[in-house]
Amino acid sequence: AAGVIQSPRHLIKEKRETATLKCYPIPRHDTVYWYQQGPGQDPQFLISFYEKMQSDKGSIPDRFSAQQFSDYHSELNMSSLELGDSALYFCASSPADLRGGGTYEQYFGPGTRLTVT
Amino acid sequence: SQQGEEDPQALSIQEGENATMNCSYKTSINNLQWYRQNSGRGLVHLILIRSNEREKHSGRLRVTLDTSKKSSSLLITASRAADTASYFCATKAAGNKLTFGGGTRVLVKP
C-alpha cells in the first residue's frame, strides 16, 4: 500500500540558510500534518492543512511557513535556520475528520532529518 | 508541560515476557493513539482507541483507556526482540493535531 513520501530524507544546511521539505500524502488523504522531533524528544505538532487551507497551528516558528498544493502535497519552508532547528521532521496524512469523531489515524512518513551546522 | 506523559521512561525485559507502559493526559480527548518508533526512524501507528471505548486488542497488543483517570495503558504480550523500540501515546482533542507523550523506550533482550 502507498505510504506518505517525504523528501529529501536527509538534509544538511548551514545557519541562516533556507530549507524546503516536501511531503506527498497517501492517495485520497486530503489532510496533511507536520511534526518536529528534536533529539531525544517527543514529536511536536507544527501545522496542518485541509483542502489547501491551514486547519490547525501549533508551535511553528515565524521563520517557518507551509502550504498545501492542489495535488495535496505539502511543503515546509524554513528560513534563517538555527542550530536548534536540527531535528526529524515528520509529515503525516489522514482523511478529513469532517464529523469530528476522531476516528481517523494519522499515517506518518519516514521523516526528513535536518542537520543545521 | 506535555499533554501526554508516559511511564516508565524505559523498560528492559526478556523475550517472551509482557511489557506494559502507561500514558496520562490532561485534557478531554477524541481518541488516543499508540505509535512505535525505531531509533531515529518513522512513527508506525499501532492502535487507536476512541474516547467512548475502554479496551481494544490488535494482535499481541492490548490497549485500555480510562477517561475518568485520563490514562491509557499499552500491553505487549509475548514480546519479541523486534519489539525493541520507543512507544509513544498521542492524544487527539479538538482540531487536528496529535499531542505526543514522552515515550517509553522498550528493550527486549533475546
Short mmCIF file of C-alpha atoms in Angstrom, two decimals:
data_model
loop_
_atom_site.label_atom_id
_atom_site.label_comp_id
_atom_site.label_asym_id
_atom_site.label_seq_id
_atom_site.Cartn_x
_atom_site.Cartn_y
_atom_site.Cartn_z
CA ALA A 1 0.00 0.00 0.00
CA ALA A 2 1.16 3.51 -0.73
CA GLY A 3 2.63 5.42 2.18
CA VAL A 4 3.46 9.01 2.92
CA ILE A 5 6.52 10.12 0.99
CA GLN A 6 8.89 12.73 2.26
CA SER A 7 11.84 14.28 0.51
CA PRO A 8 14.63 14.70 1.00
CA ARG A 9 15.33 12.07 3.62
CA HIS A 10 18.43 13.86 4.83
CA LEU A 11 19.41 17.50 4.56
CA ILE A 12 22.41 19.38 5.83
CA LYS A 13 22.28 23.16 5.92
CA GLU A 14 24.29 25.92 7.47
CA LYS A 15 23.00 28.53 9.88
CA ARG A 16 20.93 31.27 8.28
CA GLU A 17 20.26 29.18 5.16
CA THR A 18 16.84 28.11 4.00
CA ALA A 19 15.40 24.64 3.57
CA THR A 20 12.31 23.23 1.88
CA LEU A 21 10.85 19.90 2.90
CA LYS A 22 8.29 18.11 0.78
CA CYS A 23 5.51 15.73 1.69
CA TYR A 24 3.32 13.61 -0.56
CA PRO A 25 0.32 12.21 1.32
CA ILE A 26 -1.32 8.86 0.83
CA PRO A 27 -3.69 8.98 -2.17
CA ARG A 28 -7.14 10.26 -1.23
CA HIS A 29 -5.89 11.72 2.03
CA ASP A 30 -6.67 15.41 1.99
CA THR A 31 -5.25 16.40 5.37
CA VAL A 32 -1.54 16.85 5.97
CA TYR A 33 0.26 17.43 9.26
CA TRP A 34 3.82 18.48 10.07
CA TYR A 35 5.65 17.49 13.26
CA GLN A 36 9.12 18.24 14.55
CA GLN A 37 11.05 15.81 16.73
CA GLY A 38 14.24 17.07 18.34
CA PRO A 39 16.93 14.66 19.55
CA GLY A 40 15.60 12.53 22.38
CA GLN A 41 12.29 14.40 22.39
CA ASP A 42 8.73 13.54 21.51
CA PRO A 43 7.21 14.82 18.27
CA GLN A 44 5.73 18.30 18.45
CA PHE A 45 2.92 19.40 16.18
CA LEU A 46 3.76 22.29 13.87
CA ILE A 47 0.90 22.84 11.46
CA SER A 48 -1.79 21.07 9.44
CA PHE A 49 -3.71 21.66 6.23
CA TYR A 50 -7.03 20.52 4.89
CA GLU A 51 -8.01 21.19 1.31
CA LYS A 52 -5.10 23.61 0.89
CA MET A 53 -6.18 25.70 3.86
CA GLN A 54 -4.38 25.82 7.18
CA SER A 55 -6.55 23.90 9.62
CA ASP A 56 -4.54 23.96 12.83
CA LYS A 57 -1.37 25.58 14.07
CA GLY A 58 1.00 24.51 16.78
CA SER A 59 4.42 25.62 17.89
CA ILE A 60 5.69 26.62 14.47
CA PRO A 61 8.28 29.41 14.48
CA ASP A 62 7.55 32.51 12.43
CA ARG A 63 10.62 31.65 10.35
CA PHE A 64 8.76 28.59 9.08
CA SER A 65 5.90 28.57 6.64
CA ALA A 66 4.00 25.80 4.94
CA GLN A 67 1.40 25.29 2.29
CA GLN A 68 -0.62 22.57 0.66
CA PHE A 69 -0.97 22.46 -3.10
CA SER A 70 -3.83 21.43 -5.38
CA ASP A 71 -2.43 17.90 -5.66
CA TYR A 72 -2.47 17.76 -1.82
CA HIS A 73 1.27 17.61 -1.44
CA SER A 74 2.69 19.98 1.11
CA GLU A 75 5.93 21.89 1.57
CA LEU A 76 7.50 23.19 4.75
CA ASN A 77 9.73 26.18 4.16
CA MET A 78 12.27 27.04 6.80
CA SER A 79 14.31 30.23 6.68
CA SER A 80 17.13 31.72 8.77
CA LEU A 81 17.94 28.26 10.03
CA GLU A 82 19.28 27.94 13.55
CA LEU A 83 21.24 25.13 15.18
CA GLY A 84 18.17 24.31 17.25
CA ASP A 85 16.20 23.53 14.11
CA SER A 86 18.20 20.32 13.73
CA ALA A 87 15.56 17.62 14.09
CA LEU A 88 13.49 14.97 12.40
CA TYR A 89 10.59 16.49 10.54
CA PHE A 90 7.65 14.22 10.00
CA CYS A 91 4.74 14.63 7.70
CA ALA A 92 1.55 12.69 8.30
CA SER A 93 -1.66 12.39 6.36
CA SER A 94 -5.20 11.28 7.00
CA PRO A 95 -8.65 11.53 5.50
CA ALA A 96 -10.51 14.61 6.67
CA ASP A 97 -12.22 14.21 10.04
CA LEU A 98 -15.22 16.22 8.94
CA ARG A 99 -17.59 14.94 11.58
CA GLY A 100 -15.08 15.46 14.35
CA GLY A 101 -15.48 11.92 15.57
CA GLY A 102 -11.75 11.48 15.87
CA THR A 103 -11.77 8.13 14.15
CA TYR A 104 -9.01 8.64 11.63
CA GLU A 105 -5.48 7.70 12.39
CA GLN A 106 -2.59 9.72 11.05
CA TYR A 107 -0.10 7.89 8.87
CA PHE A 108 3.43 9.15 9.22
CA GLY A 109 6.13 9.39 6.61
CA PRO A 110 9.72 8.28 7.25
CA GLY A 111 10.79 11.79 8.13
CA THR A 112 13.41 14.23 6.92
CA ARG A 113 16.47 14.52 9.10
CA LEU A 114 17.62 18.13 9.03
CA THR A 115 21.04 18.96 10.37
CA VAL A 116 22.00 22.60 10.74
CA THR A 117 25.71 23.28 11.15
CA SER B 1 4.00 20.60 30.26
CA GLN B 2 3.15 17.84 27.85
CA GLN B 3 -0.40 16.68 27.32
CA GLY B 4 0.62 13.06 27.49
CA GLU B 5 3.25 11.67 29.77
CA GLU B 6 4.46 8.11 29.77
CA ASP B 7 5.53 5.77 32.45
CA PRO B 8 8.01 4.15 32.65
CA GLN B 9 10.53 6.06 30.58
CA ALA B 10 12.46 2.89 29.89
CA LEU B 11 11.71 -0.81 30.18
CA SER B 12 14.01 -3.81 29.79
CA ILE B 13 12.50 -7.28 29.55
CA GLN B 14 13.32 -10.77 28.32
CA GLU B 15 11.88 -12.14 25.13
CA GLY B 16 8.56 -13.82 25.84
CA GLU B 17 7.67 -11.54 28.75
CA ASN B 18 4.90 -8.98 28.68
CA ALA B 19 5.60 -5.26 28.52
CA THR B 20 3.22 -2.71 29.99
CA MET B 21 3.50 1.02 29.66
CA ASN B 22 1.18 3.77 30.79
CA CYS B 23 0.23 7.16 29.47
CA SER B 24 -1.51 10.03 31.23
CA TYR B 25 -3.01 13.11 29.69
CA LYS B 26 -4.59 16.31 30.92
CA THR B 27 -7.48 17.43 28.73
CA SER B 28 -10.55 15.85 27.16
CA ILE B 29 -9.79 13.83 24.07
CA ASN B 30 -11.48 12.40 20.99
CA ASN B 31 -9.12 9.48 20.73
CA LEU B 32 -5.79 8.20 21.91
CA GLN B 33 -3.29 6.52 19.64
CA TRP B 34 -0.17 4.49 20.25
CA TYR B 35 2.84 4.65 17.95
CA ARG B 36 6.10 2.77 17.73
CA GLN B 37 9.36 4.34 16.65
CA ASN B 38 12.56 2.51 15.95
CA SER B 39 15.64 4.54 16.71
CA GLY B 40 15.63 7.75 14.68
CA ARG B 41 13.10 6.43 12.22
CA GLY B 42 9.47 6.96 11.34
CA LEU B 43 6.44 6.59 13.56
CA VAL B 44 4.40 3.47 12.99
CA HIS B 45 0.76 3.57 14.00
CA LEU B 46 -0.17 0.69 16.28
CA ILE B 47 -3.69 1.21 17.53
CA LEU B 48 -6.34 3.88 18.01
CA ILE B 49 -8.86 3.85 20.83
CA ARG B 50 -11.76 6.27 20.85
CA SER B 51 -12.86 8.15 23.92
CA ASN B 52 -16.01 6.01 24.22
CA GLU B 53 -14.03 2.76 24.17
CA ARG B 54 -12.44 1.14 27.19
CA GLU B 55 -10.35 -1.62 25.70
CA LYS B 56 -9.06 -2.64 22.32
CA HIS B 57 -6.99 -5.52 21.02
CA SER B 58 -4.81 -5.87 17.97
CA GLY B 59 -2.70 -9.00 17.69
CA ARG B 60 -0.35 -9.05 20.67
CA LEU B 61 -1.35 -5.52 21.66
CA ARG B 62 -3.94 -4.61 24.24
CA VAL B 63 -4.84 -1.01 24.95
CA THR B 64 -7.03 0.28 27.74
CA LEU B 65 -8.42 3.74 28.20
CA ASP B 66 -9.77 5.23 31.40
CA THR B 67 -11.14 8.66 30.63
CA SER B 68 -12.08 9.27 34.27
CA LYS B 69 -8.42 8.94 35.21
CA LYS B 70 -7.20 10.37 31.92
CA SER B 71 -4.90 7.44 31.41
CA SER B 72 -4.19 4.64 28.99
CA SER B 73 -2.05 1.55 29.02
CA LEU B 74 -0.41 -0.46 26.28
CA LEU B 75 0.34 -4.12 26.89
CA ILE B 76 2.56 -6.07 24.53
CA THR B 77 2.25 -9.77 25.20
CA ALA B 78 4.87 -12.42 24.45
CA SER B 79 7.42 -9.78 23.49
CA ARG B 80 9.97 -10.35 20.76
CA ALA B 81 13.37 -8.80 20.11
CA ALA B 82 11.78 -7.00 17.16
CA ASP B 83 9.51 -5.14 19.61
CA THR B 84 12.54 -3.17 20.79
CA ALA B 85 11.60 0.44 20.07
CA SER B 86 10.22 3.60 21.65
CA TYR B 87 6.49 3.68 22.17
CA PHE B 88 4.54 6.93 22.24
CA CYS B 89 0.99 7.68 23.11
CA ALA B 90 -0.64 10.57 21.32
CA THR B 91 -3.94 12.22 22.09
CA LYS B 92 -6.28 13.96 19.72
CA ALA B 93 -8.55 16.61 21.18
CA ALA B 94 -10.48 19.18 19.19
CA GLY B 95 -8.73 20.10 15.99
CA ASN B 96 -6.34 18.02 14.03
CA LYS B 97 -3.15 17.88 15.97
CA LEU B 98 -1.81 14.95 17.92
CA THR B 99 -0.11 15.68 21.22
CA PHE B 100 2.56 13.14 21.98
CA GLY B 101 3.76 11.87 25.32
CA GLY B 102 7.39 11.46 26.30
CA GLY B 103 7.72 7.91 25.06
CA THR B 104 8.78 4.65 26.69
CA ARG B 105 11.96 3.02 25.45
CA VAL B 106 11.48 -0.73 25.42
CA LEU B 107 14.40 -3.13 25.16
CA VAL B 108 13.55 -6.78 24.60
CA LYS B 109 16.54 -8.99 25.24
CA PRO B 110 16.76 -12.27 23.33
#
